[in-house]
Amino acid sequence: MKSIAKSIAAAAAVAGVLAAAPPASAAAAESGWGRYLPGNCLPGTFCGWANWDHPPEGPTATPSLVTTTDWSGSVTVFNFYNYTSRNVDIDWYLPGTTYAGTFCATPGDADLYVPMTVTKVVFHTRNCR
């Protein structure tokens, strides 16, 4: 009887922790990184990293790009994390090729995984297509 009570108590504790998990955790789990977290990207910022450095707790390298407002320039970004509440358009090109485009990142989104040159980041509230 005691082991059943302990099992029920343990299940209730796990359910309580899961119910209390913040929404950002759900966004990170649904992002391109799957189980990875934003690491050293602070809430409210858009971050990009030039190299792969992503232990399970998230990236630890210094980001090559960190912004809270529209940005333009030229920086290498291997991957990014949108830790804002807004959608972000990212203009990029692949050096040495004719490949270029714009990627729309929703809040909690992370992607790329190829060293691209990012030339513009524009925040907006309209939906990504």
PDB file of C-alpha atoms in Angstrom:
ATOM      1  CA  MET A   1       0.000   0.000   0.000  1.00  0.00           C
ATOM      2  CA  LYS A   2       2.867   2.392   0.838  1.00  0.00           C
ATOM      3  CA  SER A   3       4.484   1.827  -2.587  1.00  0.00           C
ATOM      4  CA  ILE A   4       1.205   2.673  -4.362  1.00  0.00           C
ATOM      5  CA  ALA A   5       0.910   5.868  -2.306  1.00  0.00           C
ATOM      6  CA  LYS A   6       4.515   6.775  -3.159  1.00  0.00           C
ATOM      7  CA  SER A   7       3.850   6.130  -6.880  1.00  0.00           C
ATOM      8  CA  ILE A   8       0.750   8.326  -6.812  1.00  0.00           C
ATOM      9  CA  ALA A   9       2.639  11.061  -4.958  1.00  0.00           C
ATOM     10  CA  ALA A  10       5.507  10.908  -7.459  1.00  0.00           C
ATOM     11  CA  ALA A  11       3.096  11.060 -10.425  1.00  0.00           C
ATOM     12  CA  ALA A  12       1.317  14.055  -8.862  1.00  0.00           C
ATOM     13  CA  ALA A  13       4.641  15.837  -8.334  1.00  0.00           C
ATOM     14  CA  VAL A  14       5.675  15.273 -11.971  1.00  0.00           C
ATOM     15  CA  ALA A  15       2.262  16.469 -13.191  1.00  0.00           C
ATOM     16  CA  GLY A  16       2.620  19.600 -11.058  1.00  0.00           C
ATOM     17  CA  VAL A  17       6.030  20.392 -12.510  1.00  0.00           C
ATOM     18  CA  LEU A  18       4.779  19.866 -16.069  1.00  0.00           C
ATOM     19  CA  ALA A  19       1.721  22.042 -15.467  1.00  0.00           C
ATOM     20  CA  ALA A  20       3.943  24.827 -14.088  1.00  0.00           C
ATOM     21  CA  ALA A  21       6.372  24.795 -17.031  1.00  0.00           C
ATOM     22  CA  PRO A  22       6.548  28.257 -18.672  1.00  0.00           C
ATOM     23  CA  PRO A  23       5.189  28.763 -22.217  1.00  0.00           C
ATOM     24  CA  ALA A  24       8.710  29.557 -23.490  1.00  0.00           C
ATOM     25  CA  SER A  25       9.653  25.944 -22.814  1.00  0.00           C
ATOM     26  CA  ALA A  26       6.892  24.802 -25.147  1.00  0.00           C
ATOM     27  CA  ALA A  27       8.045  27.240 -27.826  1.00  0.00           C
ATOM     28  CA  ALA A  28      11.625  26.001 -27.558  1.00  0.00           C
ATOM     29  CA  ALA A  29      10.503  22.389 -27.775  1.00  0.00           C
ATOM     30  CA  GLU A  30       8.607  23.120 -30.987  1.00  0.00           C
ATOM     31  CA  SER A  31      11.451  25.079 -32.573  1.00  0.00           C
ATOM     32  CA  GLY A  32      14.051  23.880 -35.021  1.00  0.00           C
ATOM     33  CA  TRP A  33      16.330  22.968 -32.090  1.00  0.00           C
ATOM     34  CA  GLY A  34      13.769  20.583 -30.651  1.00  0.00           C
ATOM     35  CA  ARG A  35      14.909  20.077 -27.076  1.00  0.00           C
ATOM     36  CA  TYR A  36      17.480  22.885 -27.081  1.00  0.00           C
ATOM     37  CA  LEU A  37      17.007  26.118 -25.165  1.00  0.00           C
ATOM     38  CA  PRO A  38      18.095  29.696 -25.948  1.00  0.00           C
ATOM     39  CA  GLY A  39      21.210  29.367 -23.774  1.00  0.00           C
ATOM     40  CA  ASN A  40      22.933  32.738 -23.419  1.00  0.00           C
ATOM     41  CA  CYS A  41      20.364  34.580 -25.572  1.00  0.00           C
ATOM     42  CA  LEU A  42      18.493  36.858 -23.175  1.00  0.00           C
ATOM     43  CA  PRO A  43      14.691  37.155 -23.223  1.00  0.00           C
ATOM     44  CA  GLY A  44      13.562  39.940 -25.554  1.00  0.00           C
ATOM     45  CA  THR A  45      16.500  39.557 -27.945  1.00  0.00           C
ATOM     46  CA  PHE A  46      17.182  37.972 -31.308  1.00  0.00           C
ATOM     47  CA  CYS A  47      20.530  36.127 -31.284  1.00  0.00           C
ATOM     48  CA  GLY A  48      22.698  34.519 -33.945  1.00  0.00           C
ATOM     49  CA  TRP A  49      25.826  32.418 -33.506  1.00  0.00           C
ATOM     50  CA  ALA A  50      28.616  32.009 -36.045  1.00  0.00           C
ATOM     51  CA  ASN A  51      29.517  28.462 -34.960  1.00  0.00           C
ATOM     52  CA  TRP A  52      27.896  25.313 -33.629  1.00  0.00           C
ATOM     53  CA  ASP A  53      28.149  25.365 -29.838  1.00  0.00           C
ATOM     54  CA  HIS A  54      24.941  23.915 -28.489  1.00  0.00           C
ATOM     55  CA  PRO A  55      25.003  21.685 -25.455  1.00  0.00           C
ATOM     56  CA  PRO A  56      21.541  20.645 -24.188  1.00  0.00           C
ATOM     57  CA  GLU A  57      21.182  23.821 -22.089  1.00  0.00           C
ATOM     58  CA  GLY A  58      21.637  25.959 -25.214  1.00  0.00           C
ATOM     59  CA  PRO A  59      24.493  27.863 -26.851  1.00  0.00           C
ATOM     60  CA  THR A  60      27.324  29.117 -24.679  1.00  0.00           C
ATOM     61  CA  ALA A  61      29.494  30.896 -27.278  1.00  0.00           C
ATOM     62  CA  THR A  62      29.287  34.656 -27.632  1.00  0.00           C
ATOM     63  CA  PRO A  63      26.610  35.430 -30.234  1.00  0.00           C
ATOM     64  CA  SER A  64      27.804  37.100 -33.445  1.00  0.00           C
ATOM     65  CA  LEU A  65      24.514  39.025 -33.579  1.00  0.00           C
ATOM     66  CA  VAL A  66      22.307  40.255 -30.732  1.00  0.00           C
ATOM     67  CA  THR A  67      19.539  42.793 -31.340  1.00  0.00           C
ATOM     68  CA  THR A  68      16.255  44.012 -29.905  1.00  0.00           C
ATOM     69  CA  THR A  69      15.513  46.381 -32.805  1.00  0.00           C
ATOM     70  CA  ASP A  70      15.740  46.338 -36.596  1.00  0.00           C
ATOM     71  CA  TRP A  71      19.354  45.786 -37.649  1.00  0.00           C
ATOM     72  CA  SER A  72      21.384  45.855 -40.863  1.00  0.00           C
ATOM     73  CA  GLY A  73      24.996  45.024 -41.565  1.00  0.00           C
ATOM     74  CA  SER A  74      26.899  41.868 -42.488  1.00  0.00           C
ATOM     75  CA  VAL A  75      27.605  39.039 -40.059  1.00  0.00           C
ATOM     76  CA  THR A  76      28.080  35.273 -40.297  1.00  0.00           C
ATOM     77  CA  VAL A  77      25.295  33.345 -38.589  1.00  0.00           C
ATOM     78  CA  PHE A  78      25.292  29.545 -38.407  1.00  0.00           C
ATOM     79  CA  ASN A  79      22.038  29.437 -36.453  1.00  0.00           C
ATOM     80  CA  PHE A  80      19.771  31.773 -34.507  1.00  0.00           C
ATOM     81  CA  TYR A  81      17.174  31.942 -31.763  1.00  0.00           C
ATOM     82  CA  ASN A  82      14.260  34.401 -31.756  1.00  0.00           C
ATOM     83  CA  TYR A  83      13.716  35.003 -28.035  1.00  0.00           C
ATOM     84  CA  THR A  84      11.258  37.851 -28.632  1.00  0.00           C
ATOM     85  CA  SER A  85       7.469  38.034 -28.754  1.00  0.00           C
ATOM     86  CA  ARG A  86       7.536  39.318 -32.365  1.00  0.00           C
ATOM     87  CA  ASN A  87       8.126  37.748 -35.753  1.00  0.00           C
ATOM     88  CA  VAL A  88      11.452  38.557 -37.390  1.00  0.00           C
ATOM     89  CA  ASP A  89      12.385  38.696 -41.093  1.00  0.00           C
ATOM     90  CA  ILE A  90      16.019  37.725 -41.633  1.00  0.00           C
ATOM     91  CA  ASP A  91      17.675  38.621 -44.959  1.00  0.00           C
ATOM     92  CA  TRP A  92      20.556  36.271 -45.770  1.00  0.00           C
ATOM     93  CA  TYR A  93      22.830  35.023 -48.549  1.00  0.00           C
ATOM     94  CA  LEU A  94      25.127  32.023 -48.846  1.00  0.00           C
ATOM     95  CA  PRO A  95      28.657  33.303 -49.586  1.00  0.00           C
ATOM     96  CA  GLY A  96      30.135  32.123 -52.885  1.00  0.00           C
ATOM     97  CA  THR A  97      26.720  31.243 -54.354  1.00  0.00           C
ATOM     98  CA  THR A  98      23.653  32.980 -55.763  1.00  0.00           C
ATOM     99  CA  TYR A  99      21.462  31.628 -52.946  1.00  0.00           C
ATOM    100  CA  ALA A 100      19.770  34.398 -50.983  1.00  0.00           C
ATOM    101  CA  GLY A 101      16.438  35.001 -49.366  1.00  0.00           C
ATOM    102  CA  THR A 102      14.387  36.094 -46.411  1.00  0.00           C
ATOM    103  CA  PHE A 103      13.430  33.784 -43.572  1.00  0.00           C
ATOM    104  CA  CYS A 104      10.574  34.673 -41.222  1.00  0.00           C
ATOM    105  CA  ALA A 105      11.200  33.483 -37.664  1.00  0.00           C
ATOM    106  CA  THR A 106       8.338  33.266 -35.190  1.00  0.00           C
ATOM    107  CA  PRO A 107       8.891  33.697 -31.426  1.00  0.00           C
ATOM    108  CA  GLY A 108      10.934  30.773 -30.091  1.00  0.00           C
ATOM    109  CA  ASP A 109      12.061  29.782 -33.577  1.00  0.00           C
ATOM    110  CA  ALA A 110      15.609  28.605 -34.292  1.00  0.00           C
ATOM    111  CA  ASP A 111      17.067  27.534 -37.630  1.00  0.00           C
ATOM    112  CA  LEU A 112      19.717  27.773 -40.412  1.00  0.00           C
ATOM    113  CA  TYR A 113      22.522  25.313 -39.440  1.00  0.00           C
ATOM    114  CA  VAL A 114      24.589  26.499 -42.399  1.00  0.00           C
ATOM    115  CA  PRO A 115      26.985  29.460 -42.179  1.00  0.00           C
ATOM    116  CA  MET A 116      25.066  32.273 -43.900  1.00  0.00           C
ATOM    117  CA  THR A 117      25.736  35.972 -44.093  1.00  0.00           C
ATOM    118  CA  VAL A 118      22.869  37.839 -42.466  1.00  0.00           C
ATOM    119  CA  THR A 119      22.389  41.381 -43.766  1.00  0.00           C
ATOM    120  CA  LYS A 120      19.131  42.514 -42.167  1.00  0.00           C
ATOM    121  CA  VAL A 121      16.816  41.712 -39.252  1.00  0.00           C
ATOM    122  CA  VAL A 122      13.368  43.349 -39.264  1.00  0.00           C
ATOM    123  CA  PHE A 123      10.850  42.902 -36.435  1.00  0.00           C
ATOM    124  CA  HIS A 124       7.120  42.855 -37.238  1.00  0.00           C
ATOM    125  CA  THR A 125       3.767  41.674 -35.941  1.00  0.00           C
ATOM    126  CA  ARG A 126       2.251  40.343 -39.186  1.00  0.00           C
ATOM    127  CA  ASN A 127       2.098  36.579 -39.630  1.00  0.00           C
ATOM    128  CA  CYS A 128       4.888  34.600 -41.220  1.00  0.00           C
ATOM    129  CA  ARG A 129       3.799  32.952 -44.457  1.00  0.00           C
TER     130      ARG A 129
END
